Amino acid sequence: DVWQANDAGRYRHADDPNPAPLDPNFQGWGVVKTDALGFYRYKTIMPGAYSSEAMGGEGWRPRHIHYKVSHEAAKTLTTQLYFPGDPLIEQDIVIANVPEKDRWMLISVEEKPHVSGTPIYRFDVVLGNLG
């Protein structure tokens, strides 16, 4: 499962307290399946940042996309993808709970843009021990 806020930082969810407008053309969630080699891809918008006040924090949550990844041979993993260079990552209340040495695993890698100029990000998810 993949879900995210719209470009104004609002989720399409009844419990989202953000007063920003909903985008009638953006669903904000979906299910993505990998191919036989474990690769996946989807096309979406850049999510907006939003206040972390509703989560009991101060400041702003950086742009991010939520993932709930499952496989029959592994435990379900819920995680987030962050975007490189976002200055709000340093104050994020969620990534603050991740050991500093592991935070790089939550930040996507910007690839060469598509010929249209659209940015492309890679986010590798590992279900299992790294060794």
Short mmCIF file of N, CA and C in Angstrom, two decimals:
data_model
loop_
_atom_site.label_atom_id
_atom_site.label_comp_id
_atom_site.label_asym_id
_atom_site.label_seq_id
_atom_site.Cartn_x
_atom_site.Cartn_y
_atom_site.Cartn_z
N ASP A 1 0.85 -1.17 0.00
CA ASP A 1 0.00 0.00 0.00
C ASP A 1 0.90 1.24 0.00
N VAL A 2 0.46 2.25 -0.71
CA VAL A 2 1.19 3.51 -0.78
C VAL A 2 0.18 4.62 -0.55
N TRP A 3 0.50 5.58 0.33
CA TRP A 3 -0.40 6.72 0.50
C TRP A 3 0.41 7.98 0.81
N GLN A 4 -0.18 9.11 0.47
CA GLN A 4 0.52 10.38 0.64
C GLN A 4 -0.47 11.54 0.67
N ALA A 5 0.02 12.67 1.14
CA ALA A 5 -0.77 13.90 1.11
C ALA A 5 -0.74 14.47 -0.30
N ASN A 6 -1.69 15.36 -0.58
CA ASN A 6 -1.67 16.03 -1.88
C ASN A 6 -0.61 17.14 -1.87
N ASP A 7 -0.52 17.91 -2.92
CA ASP A 7 0.54 18.92 -2.98
C ASP A 7 0.34 20.06 -1.99
N ALA A 8 -0.84 20.14 -1.36
CA ALA A 8 -1.09 21.13 -0.32
C ALA A 8 -0.85 20.55 1.08
N GLY A 9 -0.41 19.28 1.15
CA GLY A 9 -0.13 18.65 2.43
C GLY A 9 -1.35 18.06 3.12
N ARG A 10 -2.40 17.78 2.37
CA ARG A 10 -3.62 17.22 2.97
C ARG A 10 -3.87 15.80 2.46
N TYR A 11 -4.23 14.92 3.41
CA TYR A 11 -4.59 13.55 3.08
C TYR A 11 -6.08 13.48 2.77
N ARG A 12 -6.45 12.56 1.90
CA ARG A 12 -7.85 12.30 1.63
C ARG A 12 -8.33 11.31 2.69
N HIS A 13 -8.48 11.81 3.90
CA HIS A 13 -8.90 10.98 5.03
C HIS A 13 -9.72 11.85 5.97
N ALA A 14 -10.81 11.31 6.46
CA ALA A 14 -11.73 12.07 7.31
C ALA A 14 -11.07 12.60 8.58
N ASP A 15 -10.04 11.93 9.07
CA ASP A 15 -9.38 12.36 10.31
C ASP A 15 -8.26 13.37 10.10
N ASP A 16 -8.00 13.77 8.87
CA ASP A 16 -6.94 14.75 8.64
C ASP A 16 -7.44 16.14 9.04
N PRO A 17 -6.80 16.77 10.05
CA PRO A 17 -7.25 18.08 10.52
C PRO A 17 -6.77 19.25 9.65
N ASN A 18 -5.96 18.97 8.65
CA ASN A 18 -5.41 20.03 7.80
C ASN A 18 -6.54 20.73 7.05
N PRO A 19 -6.64 22.06 7.16
CA PRO A 19 -7.70 22.79 6.46
C PRO A 19 -7.39 23.05 4.98
N ALA A 20 -6.23 22.60 4.51
CA ALA A 20 -5.88 22.80 3.09
C ALA A 20 -6.92 22.13 2.20
N PRO A 21 -7.07 22.60 0.98
CA PRO A 21 -8.08 22.02 0.10
C PRO A 21 -7.71 20.61 -0.37
N LEU A 22 -8.73 19.81 -0.59
CA LEU A 22 -8.54 18.52 -1.23
C LEU A 22 -8.46 18.75 -2.74
N ASP A 23 -7.75 17.88 -3.41
CA ASP A 23 -7.66 17.94 -4.86
C ASP A 23 -8.61 16.88 -5.41
N PRO A 24 -9.67 17.28 -6.12
CA PRO A 24 -10.64 16.29 -6.61
C PRO A 24 -10.05 15.33 -7.64
N ASN A 25 -8.88 15.65 -8.16
CA ASN A 25 -8.23 14.80 -9.17
C ASN A 25 -7.11 13.94 -8.59
N PHE A 26 -6.98 13.92 -7.26
CA PHE A 26 -5.89 13.16 -6.64
C PHE A 26 -6.45 12.27 -5.55
N GLN A 27 -6.31 10.95 -5.72
CA GLN A 27 -6.82 9.97 -4.77
C GLN A 27 -5.95 9.90 -3.52
N GLY A 28 -4.64 9.90 -3.68
CA GLY A 28 -3.74 9.90 -2.53
C GLY A 28 -3.34 8.55 -2.00
N TRP A 29 -3.79 7.47 -2.60
CA TRP A 29 -3.40 6.14 -2.14
C TRP A 29 -3.55 5.13 -3.27
N GLY A 30 -2.89 4.01 -3.10
CA GLY A 30 -2.99 2.95 -4.09
C GLY A 30 -2.26 1.71 -3.63
N VAL A 31 -2.36 0.66 -4.41
CA VAL A 31 -1.67 -0.59 -4.16
C VAL A 31 -0.72 -0.82 -5.32
N VAL A 32 0.52 -1.12 -5.00
CA VAL A 32 1.55 -1.34 -6.01
C VAL A 32 2.11 -2.74 -5.80
N LYS A 33 2.23 -3.50 -6.87
CA LYS A 33 2.82 -4.85 -6.78
C LYS A 33 4.16 -4.84 -7.50
N THR A 34 5.08 -5.64 -6.99
CA THR A 34 6.38 -5.75 -7.63
C THR A 34 6.32 -6.76 -8.76
N ASP A 35 7.33 -6.69 -9.63
CA ASP A 35 7.44 -7.72 -10.66
C ASP A 35 8.16 -8.93 -10.06
N ALA A 36 8.47 -9.91 -10.88
CA ALA A 36 9.10 -11.15 -10.39
C ALA A 36 10.46 -10.91 -9.74
N LEU A 37 11.12 -9.82 -10.09
CA LEU A 37 12.43 -9.52 -9.52
C LEU A 37 12.35 -8.55 -8.33
N GLY A 38 11.14 -8.15 -7.98
CA GLY A 38 10.95 -7.26 -6.84
C GLY A 38 10.97 -5.78 -7.18
N PHE A 39 11.00 -5.43 -8.45
CA PHE A 39 10.99 -4.03 -8.85
C PHE A 39 9.56 -3.50 -8.91
N TYR A 40 9.41 -2.22 -8.64
CA TYR A 40 8.09 -1.58 -8.72
C TYR A 40 8.28 -0.16 -9.24
N ARG A 41 7.20 0.42 -9.69
CA ARG A 41 7.21 1.83 -10.08
C ARG A 41 5.79 2.34 -10.13
N TYR A 42 5.65 3.62 -9.91
CA TYR A 42 4.36 4.29 -10.05
C TYR A 42 4.63 5.76 -10.30
N LYS A 43 3.63 6.44 -10.79
CA LYS A 43 3.74 7.85 -11.09
C LYS A 43 2.80 8.60 -10.16
N THR A 44 3.31 9.66 -9.52
CA THR A 44 2.50 10.42 -8.58
C THR A 44 2.96 11.87 -8.57
N ILE A 45 2.36 12.66 -7.72
CA ILE A 45 2.75 14.04 -7.55
C ILE A 45 3.72 14.16 -6.38
N MET A 46 4.38 15.31 -6.27
CA MET A 46 5.22 15.57 -5.10
C MET A 46 4.28 15.98 -3.96
N PRO A 47 4.28 15.22 -2.85
CA PRO A 47 3.40 15.57 -1.74
C PRO A 47 3.85 16.87 -1.08
N GLY A 48 2.91 17.53 -0.44
CA GLY A 48 3.23 18.76 0.27
C GLY A 48 3.61 18.49 1.72
N ALA A 49 4.36 19.41 2.31
CA ALA A 49 4.68 19.36 3.73
C ALA A 49 3.44 19.81 4.50
N TYR A 50 3.38 19.44 5.79
CA TYR A 50 2.26 19.87 6.61
C TYR A 50 2.69 19.97 8.07
N SER A 51 1.90 20.67 8.85
CA SER A 51 2.21 20.89 10.26
C SER A 51 2.19 19.56 11.02
N SER A 52 3.14 19.38 11.92
CA SER A 52 3.16 18.16 12.74
C SER A 52 2.40 18.34 14.05
N GLU A 53 1.70 19.46 14.19
CA GLU A 53 0.94 19.76 15.40
C GLU A 53 -0.08 18.67 15.72
N ALA A 54 -0.77 18.15 14.71
CA ALA A 54 -1.79 17.12 14.95
C ALA A 54 -1.19 15.83 15.50
N MET A 55 0.13 15.65 15.31
CA MET A 55 0.81 14.46 15.82
C MET A 55 1.48 14.74 17.16
N GLY A 56 1.22 15.91 17.72
CA GLY A 56 1.82 16.26 19.00
C GLY A 56 3.19 16.88 18.88
N GLY A 57 3.58 17.24 17.66
CA GLY A 57 4.89 17.83 17.46
C GLY A 57 4.81 19.31 17.18
N GLU A 58 5.95 19.87 16.93
CA GLU A 58 6.04 21.27 16.55
C GLU A 58 6.70 21.33 15.19
N GLY A 59 6.49 22.39 14.46
CA GLY A 59 7.12 22.52 13.15
C GLY A 59 6.34 21.81 12.07
N TRP A 60 7.08 21.36 11.06
CA TRP A 60 6.46 20.79 9.87
C TRP A 60 7.01 19.41 9.57
N ARG A 61 6.14 18.56 9.01
CA ARG A 61 6.58 17.27 8.48
C ARG A 61 7.09 17.51 7.07
N PRO A 62 8.19 16.91 6.70
CA PRO A 62 8.70 17.08 5.33
C PRO A 62 7.83 16.32 4.33
N ARG A 63 8.05 16.58 3.08
CA ARG A 63 7.36 15.83 2.02
C ARG A 63 7.75 14.36 2.17
N HIS A 64 6.77 13.49 2.13
CA HIS A 64 7.06 12.07 2.30
C HIS A 64 5.91 11.24 1.72
N ILE A 65 6.21 9.97 1.50
CA ILE A 65 5.22 9.00 1.02
C ILE A 65 5.28 7.80 1.95
N HIS A 66 4.12 7.32 2.38
CA HIS A 66 4.03 6.17 3.28
C HIS A 66 3.97 4.88 2.47
N TYR A 67 4.60 3.85 3.02
CA TYR A 67 4.58 2.51 2.42
C TYR A 67 4.20 1.49 3.49
N LYS A 68 3.34 0.56 3.11
CA LYS A 68 3.08 -0.63 3.92
C LYS A 68 3.40 -1.80 3.00
N VAL A 69 4.49 -2.47 3.29
CA VAL A 69 5.01 -3.51 2.40
C VAL A 69 4.82 -4.87 3.05
N SER A 70 4.30 -5.82 2.27
CA SER A 70 4.10 -7.15 2.81
C SER A 70 4.54 -8.22 1.81
N HIS A 71 4.91 -9.35 2.35
CA HIS A 71 5.32 -10.52 1.58
C HIS A 71 5.05 -11.74 2.45
N GLU A 72 4.66 -12.84 1.84
CA GLU A 72 4.31 -14.01 2.65
C GLU A 72 5.48 -14.56 3.47
N ALA A 73 6.71 -14.27 3.07
CA ALA A 73 7.88 -14.80 3.77
C ALA A 73 8.51 -13.79 4.74
N ALA A 74 7.86 -12.65 4.97
CA ALA A 74 8.45 -11.64 5.85
C ALA A 74 7.35 -10.92 6.62
N LYS A 75 7.75 -10.28 7.71
CA LYS A 75 6.80 -9.45 8.47
C LYS A 75 6.45 -8.22 7.65
N THR A 76 5.26 -7.69 7.87
CA THR A 76 4.83 -6.47 7.21
C THR A 76 5.67 -5.30 7.73
N LEU A 77 6.07 -4.45 6.82
CA LEU A 77 6.88 -3.28 7.15
C LEU A 77 6.11 -2.03 6.79
N THR A 78 5.98 -1.10 7.74
CA THR A 78 5.41 0.20 7.44
C THR A 78 6.55 1.21 7.56
N THR A 79 6.74 2.01 6.52
CA THR A 79 7.87 2.94 6.49
C THR A 79 7.48 4.17 5.69
N GLN A 80 8.44 5.06 5.52
CA GLN A 80 8.21 6.29 4.77
C GLN A 80 9.39 6.56 3.86
N LEU A 81 9.09 7.15 2.73
CA LEU A 81 10.10 7.63 1.78
C LEU A 81 10.19 9.13 1.95
N TYR A 82 11.41 9.63 2.13
CA TYR A 82 11.65 11.08 2.18
C TYR A 82 12.39 11.48 0.91
N PHE A 83 12.41 12.76 0.60
CA PHE A 83 13.06 13.25 -0.61
C PHE A 83 14.38 13.94 -0.27
N PRO A 84 15.43 13.65 -1.04
CA PRO A 84 16.75 14.22 -0.73
C PRO A 84 16.73 15.74 -0.78
N GLY A 85 17.48 16.34 0.13
CA GLY A 85 17.63 17.78 0.14
C GLY A 85 16.52 18.54 0.84
N ASP A 86 15.51 17.85 1.36
CA ASP A 86 14.40 18.53 2.04
C ASP A 86 14.90 19.01 3.41
N PRO A 87 14.97 20.32 3.64
CA PRO A 87 15.48 20.82 4.92
C PRO A 87 14.60 20.47 6.11
N LEU A 88 13.34 20.09 5.87
CA LEU A 88 12.44 19.75 6.97
C LEU A 88 12.73 18.38 7.57
N ILE A 89 13.52 17.55 6.88
CA ILE A 89 13.85 16.22 7.40
C ILE A 89 14.52 16.34 8.76
N GLU A 90 15.37 17.32 8.93
CA GLU A 90 16.13 17.48 10.17
C GLU A 90 15.24 17.71 11.39
N GLN A 91 14.04 18.24 11.21
CA GLN A 91 13.15 18.51 12.35
C GLN A 91 11.98 17.54 12.42
N ASP A 92 11.94 16.52 11.56
CA ASP A 92 10.80 15.63 11.50
C ASP A 92 10.71 14.76 12.76
N ILE A 93 9.49 14.70 13.34
CA ILE A 93 9.30 13.94 14.57
C ILE A 93 9.30 12.43 14.34
N VAL A 94 9.08 11.98 13.11
CA VAL A 94 9.08 10.55 12.82
C VAL A 94 10.51 10.05 12.60
N ILE A 95 11.25 10.70 11.72
CA ILE A 95 12.62 10.24 11.43
C ILE A 95 13.53 10.42 12.65
N ALA A 96 13.14 11.31 13.58
CA ALA A 96 13.93 11.50 14.80
C ALA A 96 13.99 10.22 15.63
N ASN A 97 13.01 9.32 15.45
CA ASN A 97 12.99 8.06 16.19
C ASN A 97 13.81 6.96 15.53
N VAL A 98 14.40 7.26 14.39
CA VAL A 98 15.24 6.30 13.67
C VAL A 98 16.70 6.59 14.03
N PRO A 99 17.48 5.56 14.36
CA PRO A 99 18.89 5.83 14.66
C PRO A 99 19.55 6.61 13.52
N GLU A 100 20.35 7.58 13.88
CA GLU A 100 20.95 8.46 12.87
C GLU A 100 21.70 7.69 11.79
N LYS A 101 22.37 6.60 12.18
CA LYS A 101 23.14 5.81 11.21
C LYS A 101 22.27 5.12 10.16
N ASP A 102 20.95 4.99 10.43
CA ASP A 102 20.03 4.29 9.52
C ASP A 102 19.12 5.22 8.72
N ARG A 103 19.17 6.50 8.99
CA ARG A 103 18.24 7.44 8.35
C ARG A 103 18.40 7.51 6.84
N TRP A 104 19.59 7.27 6.35
CA TRP A 104 19.84 7.32 4.89
C TRP A 104 18.95 6.33 4.16
N MET A 105 18.54 5.24 4.82
CA MET A 105 17.71 4.22 4.17
C MET A 105 16.30 4.72 3.90
N LEU A 106 15.89 5.82 4.53
CA LEU A 106 14.54 6.35 4.34
C LEU A 106 14.50 7.50 3.32
N ILE A 107 15.65 7.87 2.81
CA ILE A 107 15.72 8.99 1.86
C ILE A 107 15.91 8.43 0.46
N SER A 108 14.98 8.76 -0.42
CA SER A 108 15.05 8.26 -1.79
C SER A 108 16.27 8.84 -2.51
N VAL A 109 16.59 8.25 -3.63
CA VAL A 109 17.73 8.69 -4.44
C VAL A 109 17.17 9.29 -5.72
N GLU A 110 17.59 10.50 -6.04
CA GLU A 110 17.11 11.12 -7.27
C GLU A 110 17.89 10.56 -8.44
N GLU A 111 17.16 10.04 -9.40
CA GLU A 111 17.74 9.46 -10.61
C GLU A 111 17.79 10.52 -11.71
N LYS A 112 18.31 10.15 -12.85
CA LYS A 112 18.29 11.03 -14.01
C LYS A 112 16.83 11.29 -14.38
N PRO A 113 16.45 12.57 -14.59
CA PRO A 113 15.04 12.86 -14.91
C PRO A 113 14.59 12.17 -16.20
N HIS A 114 13.30 11.92 -16.28
CA HIS A 114 12.69 11.40 -17.49
C HIS A 114 12.94 12.39 -18.62
N VAL A 115 12.88 11.95 -19.88
CA VAL A 115 13.10 12.85 -21.01
C VAL A 115 12.14 14.04 -20.99
N SER A 116 11.00 13.89 -20.32
CA SER A 116 10.03 14.99 -20.21
C SER A 116 10.47 16.03 -19.18
N GLY A 117 11.50 15.70 -18.41
CA GLY A 117 11.94 16.59 -17.35
C GLY A 117 11.37 16.23 -15.99
N THR A 118 10.48 15.24 -15.95
CA THR A 118 9.87 14.80 -14.70
C THR A 118 10.93 14.13 -13.82
N PRO A 119 11.05 14.54 -12.56
CA PRO A 119 12.03 13.89 -11.68
C PRO A 119 11.64 12.44 -11.40
N ILE A 120 12.65 11.62 -11.22
CA ILE A 120 12.47 10.20 -10.91
C ILE A 120 13.25 9.91 -9.64
N TYR A 121 12.60 9.23 -8.70
CA TYR A 121 13.25 8.88 -7.44
C TYR A 121 13.24 7.36 -7.28
N ARG A 122 14.31 6.82 -6.70
CA ARG A 122 14.40 5.39 -6.42
C ARG A 122 14.35 5.21 -4.91
N PHE A 123 13.55 4.25 -4.48
CA PHE A 123 13.44 3.94 -3.06
C PHE A 123 13.46 2.42 -2.93
N ASP A 124 14.57 1.88 -2.47
CA ASP A 124 14.73 0.44 -2.31
C ASP A 124 14.23 0.04 -0.93
N VAL A 125 13.38 -0.98 -0.90
CA VAL A 125 12.83 -1.49 0.34
C VAL A 125 13.37 -2.89 0.53
N VAL A 126 13.91 -3.17 1.72
CA VAL A 126 14.46 -4.49 2.01
C VAL A 126 13.64 -5.12 3.14
N LEU A 127 13.10 -6.30 2.87
CA LEU A 127 12.38 -7.06 3.87
C LEU A 127 13.29 -8.19 4.32
N GLY A 128 13.93 -8.02 5.44
CA GLY A 128 14.82 -9.05 5.95
C GLY A 128 16.09 -8.44 6.50
N ASN A 129 16.96 -9.29 6.97
CA ASN A 129 18.21 -8.82 7.54
C ASN A 129 19.18 -8.37 6.49
N LEU A 130 19.94 -7.34 6.81
CA LEU A 130 20.96 -6.83 5.89
C LEU A 130 22.25 -7.60 6.05
N GLY A 131 22.33 -8.49 6.98
CA GLY A 131 23.51 -9.32 7.13
C GLY A 131 24.23 -9.02 8.33
#
